[in-house]
Coordinates of C-alpha atoms in Angstrom, one line a residue:
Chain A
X1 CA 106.2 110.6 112.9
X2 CA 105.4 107.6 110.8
X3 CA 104.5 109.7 107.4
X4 CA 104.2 107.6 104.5
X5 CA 104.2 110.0 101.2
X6 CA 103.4 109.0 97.2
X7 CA 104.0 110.4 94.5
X8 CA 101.9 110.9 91.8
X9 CA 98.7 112.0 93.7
X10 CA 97.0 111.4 90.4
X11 CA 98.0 110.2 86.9
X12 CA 96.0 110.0 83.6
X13 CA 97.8 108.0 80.5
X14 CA 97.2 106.3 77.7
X15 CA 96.8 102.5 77.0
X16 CA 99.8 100.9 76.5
X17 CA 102.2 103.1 78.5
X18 CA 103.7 102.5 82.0
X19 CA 103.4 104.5 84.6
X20 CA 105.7 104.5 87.9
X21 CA 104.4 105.1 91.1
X22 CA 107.0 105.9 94.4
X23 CA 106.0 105.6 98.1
X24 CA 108.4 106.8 100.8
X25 CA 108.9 106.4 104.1
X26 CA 110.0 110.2 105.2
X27 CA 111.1 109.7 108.9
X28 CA 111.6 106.2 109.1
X29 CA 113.3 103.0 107.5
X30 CA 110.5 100.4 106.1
X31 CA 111.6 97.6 105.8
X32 CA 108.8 95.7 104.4
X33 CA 106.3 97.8 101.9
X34 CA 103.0 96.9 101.0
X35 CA 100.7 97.2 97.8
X36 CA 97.5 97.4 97.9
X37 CA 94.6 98.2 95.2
X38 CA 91.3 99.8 96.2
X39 CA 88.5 99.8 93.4
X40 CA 85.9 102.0 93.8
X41 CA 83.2 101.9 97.2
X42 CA 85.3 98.4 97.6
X43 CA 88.1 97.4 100.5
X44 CA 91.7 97.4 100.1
X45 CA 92.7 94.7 98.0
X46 CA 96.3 93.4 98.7
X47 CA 98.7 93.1 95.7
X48 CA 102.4 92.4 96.8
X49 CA 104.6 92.7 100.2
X50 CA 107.9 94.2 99.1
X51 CA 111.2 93.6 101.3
X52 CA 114.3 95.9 100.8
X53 CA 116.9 94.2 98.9
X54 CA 114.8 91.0 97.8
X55 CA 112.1 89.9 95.3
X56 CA 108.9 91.2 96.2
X57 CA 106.2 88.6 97.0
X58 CA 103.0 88.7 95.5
X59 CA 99.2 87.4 95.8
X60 CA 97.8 85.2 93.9
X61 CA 96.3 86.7 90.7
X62 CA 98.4 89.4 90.2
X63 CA 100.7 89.4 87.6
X64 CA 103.8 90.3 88.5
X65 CA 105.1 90.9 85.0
X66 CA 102.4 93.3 84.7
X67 CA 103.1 95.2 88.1
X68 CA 106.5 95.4 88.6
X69 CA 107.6 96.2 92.5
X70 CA 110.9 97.5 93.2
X71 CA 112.3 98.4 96.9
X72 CA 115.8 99.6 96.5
X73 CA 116.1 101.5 99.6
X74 CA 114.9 101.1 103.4
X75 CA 112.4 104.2 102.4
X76 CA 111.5 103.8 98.7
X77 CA 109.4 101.3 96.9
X78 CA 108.1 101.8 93.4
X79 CA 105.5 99.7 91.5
X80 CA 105.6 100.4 87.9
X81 CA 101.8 99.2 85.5
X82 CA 103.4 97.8 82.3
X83 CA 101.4 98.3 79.1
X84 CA 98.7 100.1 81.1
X85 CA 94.9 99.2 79.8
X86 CA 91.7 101.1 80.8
X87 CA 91.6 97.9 83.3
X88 CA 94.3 98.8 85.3
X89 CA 92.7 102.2 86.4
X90 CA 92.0 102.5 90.2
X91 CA 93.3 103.3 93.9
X92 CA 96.9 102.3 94.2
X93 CA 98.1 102.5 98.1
X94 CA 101.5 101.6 99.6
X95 CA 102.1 100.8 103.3
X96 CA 105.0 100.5 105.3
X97 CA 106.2 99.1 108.2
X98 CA 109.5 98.5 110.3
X99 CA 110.9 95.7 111.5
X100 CA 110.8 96.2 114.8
X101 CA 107.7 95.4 116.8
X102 CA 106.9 92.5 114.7
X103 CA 105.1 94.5 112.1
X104 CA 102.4 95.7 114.6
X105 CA 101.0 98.8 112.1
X106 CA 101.6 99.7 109.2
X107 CA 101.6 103.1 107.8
X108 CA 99.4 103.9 104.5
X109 CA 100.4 106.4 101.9
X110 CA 97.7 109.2 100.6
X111 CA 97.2 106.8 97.3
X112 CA 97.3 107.3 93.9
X113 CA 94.5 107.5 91.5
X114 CA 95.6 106.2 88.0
X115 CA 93.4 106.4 85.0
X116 CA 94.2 104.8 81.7
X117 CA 92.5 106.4 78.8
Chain B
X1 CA 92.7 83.5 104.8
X2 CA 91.1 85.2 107.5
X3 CA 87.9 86.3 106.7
X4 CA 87.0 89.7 108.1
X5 CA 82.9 91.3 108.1
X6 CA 81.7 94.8 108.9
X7 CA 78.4 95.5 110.0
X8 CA 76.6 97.5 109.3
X9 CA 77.8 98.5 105.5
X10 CA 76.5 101.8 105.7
X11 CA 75.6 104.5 108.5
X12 CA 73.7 107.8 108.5
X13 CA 74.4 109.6 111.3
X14 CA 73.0 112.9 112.7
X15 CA 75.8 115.0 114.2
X16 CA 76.3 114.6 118.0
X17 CA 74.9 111.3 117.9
X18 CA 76.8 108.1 119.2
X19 CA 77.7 104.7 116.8
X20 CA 78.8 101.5 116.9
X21 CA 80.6 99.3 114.2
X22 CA 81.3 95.9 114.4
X23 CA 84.0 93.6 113.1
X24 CA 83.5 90.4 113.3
X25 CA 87.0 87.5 112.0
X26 CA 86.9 84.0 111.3
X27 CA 89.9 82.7 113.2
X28 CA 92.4 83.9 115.6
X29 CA 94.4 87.0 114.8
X30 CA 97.5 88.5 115.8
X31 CA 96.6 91.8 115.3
X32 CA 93.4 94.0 114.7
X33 CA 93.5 97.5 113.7
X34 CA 90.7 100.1 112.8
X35 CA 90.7 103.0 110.1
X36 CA 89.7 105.4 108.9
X37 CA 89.5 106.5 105.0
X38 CA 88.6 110.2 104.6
X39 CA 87.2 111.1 101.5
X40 CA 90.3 111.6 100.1
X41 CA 91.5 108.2 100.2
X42 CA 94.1 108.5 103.1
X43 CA 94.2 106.1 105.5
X44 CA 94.4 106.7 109.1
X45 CA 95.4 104.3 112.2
X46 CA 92.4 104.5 114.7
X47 CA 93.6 101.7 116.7
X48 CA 96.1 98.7 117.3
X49 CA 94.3 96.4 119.5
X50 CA 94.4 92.9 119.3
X51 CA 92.2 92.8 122.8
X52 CA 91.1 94.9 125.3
X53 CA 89.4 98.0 125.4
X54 CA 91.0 101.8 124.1
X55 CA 90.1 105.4 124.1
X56 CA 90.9 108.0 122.0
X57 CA 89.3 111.3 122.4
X58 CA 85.6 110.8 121.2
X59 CA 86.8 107.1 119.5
X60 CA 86.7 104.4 121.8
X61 CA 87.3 100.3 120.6
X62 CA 87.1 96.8 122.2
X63 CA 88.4 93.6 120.9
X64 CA 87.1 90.4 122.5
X65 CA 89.4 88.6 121.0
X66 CA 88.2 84.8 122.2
X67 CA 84.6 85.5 120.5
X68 CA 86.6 87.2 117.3
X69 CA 85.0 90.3 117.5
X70 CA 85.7 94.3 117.4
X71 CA 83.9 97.1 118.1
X72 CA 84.3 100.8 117.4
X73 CA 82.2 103.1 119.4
X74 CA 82.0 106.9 118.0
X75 CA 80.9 109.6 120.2
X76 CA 79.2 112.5 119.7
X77 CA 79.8 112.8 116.4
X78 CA 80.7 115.4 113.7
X79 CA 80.7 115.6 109.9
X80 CA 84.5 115.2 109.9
X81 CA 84.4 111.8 111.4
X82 CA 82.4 110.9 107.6
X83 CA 84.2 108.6 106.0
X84 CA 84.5 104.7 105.6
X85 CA 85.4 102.9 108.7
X86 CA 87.9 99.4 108.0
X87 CA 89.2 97.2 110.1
X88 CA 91.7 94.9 109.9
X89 CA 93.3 91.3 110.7
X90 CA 97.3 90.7 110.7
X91 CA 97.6 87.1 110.2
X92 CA 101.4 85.5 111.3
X93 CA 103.0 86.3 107.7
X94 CA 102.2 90.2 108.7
X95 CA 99.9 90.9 106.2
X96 CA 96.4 92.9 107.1
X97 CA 93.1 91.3 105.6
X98 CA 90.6 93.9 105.5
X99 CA 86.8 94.1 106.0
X100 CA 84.2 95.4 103.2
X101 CA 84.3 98.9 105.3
X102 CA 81.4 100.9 106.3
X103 CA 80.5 104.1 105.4
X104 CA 79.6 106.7 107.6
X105 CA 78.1 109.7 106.8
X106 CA 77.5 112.9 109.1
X107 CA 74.9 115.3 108.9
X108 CA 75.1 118.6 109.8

């Protein structure tokens, strides 16, 4: 149980497009959804916490017109790079967690690697 | 935040020998979880253990939570367990601070 899934695996595109990245919760309901980015050899880097139904929240420093999160369902969030620059390229992850429990783990998705030519 | 450091940043191992990783945070947590990142970038829940001691198979882990520390202990080893090793802090507004990682690596 508790499988997190993402689609792309990997995506190459070029500068200036948007690409749209999916995580799903397959055999449970998340309520909450996380972002994280992961540059190369470096830690998980949060981005955003995303809550079914409501604005996602995000860190400080990341622009949220630039990385727009949207979690219309209790098992899908998506987190679309605007006007993608060679910049943007790294590890994207999602996480999800349920409600219940207080939050106690949450469950990563496989990544996806983007690369912006 | 809560500040999270892993020690040491990288390990060489030999298979079948036995490791420890430490975590050491700056303030009290909530939660502390290990993982680990095979080298295909998933990430995998070791443990949930905000105190105490747990086994799993050849993993073991023990948070002392009133001297802020974790450790994970790794057991006769094999190349499989290669990877990087994180743990991480949950903080009351549920999100995870993570450490710098370290990197095992297991020789045949």
């Amino acid at each position: 149980g508790a499988v997190v899934s993402q689609h792309p695996s990997r995506v190459i595109c070029k500068s200036g497009t948007s690409v749209k990245i999916e995580c799903r919760s397959l055999d449970f309901q998340a309520t909450t959804m996380f972002w994280y980015r992961q540059f190369p050899k470096k830690s998980l880097m949060l981005m955003a916490t995303s809550n079914e139904g409501s604005k996602a929240t995000y860190e400080q420093g990341v622009e949220k017109d630039k990385f727009l999160i949207n979690h219309a369902s209790l098992t899908l969030s998506t987190l679309t790079v605007t006007s993608a620059h060679p910049e943007d390229s790294s590890f994207y992850i999602c996480s999800a967690a349920t409600s219940g429990g207080a939050l106690e783990t949450q469950y990563f998705g496989p990544g996806t690697r983007l690369l912006v030519l | 935040g809560i500040q999270v450091e892993q020690s040491p940043p990288d390990l060489i191992l030999q298979e079948g020998a036995n490791s420890t990783l430490r975590c050491n945070f700056s303030d009290s947590v909530n939660n502390l979880q290990w993982f680990h990142q095979n080298p295909w970038g998933q990430l995998i829940n070791l443990f949930y253990i905000p105190s105490g001691t747990k086994q799993n198979g050849r993993l073991s882990a023990t948070t002392v939570a009133t001297e802020r520390y974790s450790l994970l202990y790794i057991s006769s080893s094999q190349t499989t367990d290669s990877g990087v090793y994180f743990c991480a802090s949950r903080s009351n507004d549920y999100k995870l601070s993570f450490g710098a990682g370290t990197t095992v690596t297991v020789r045949a």
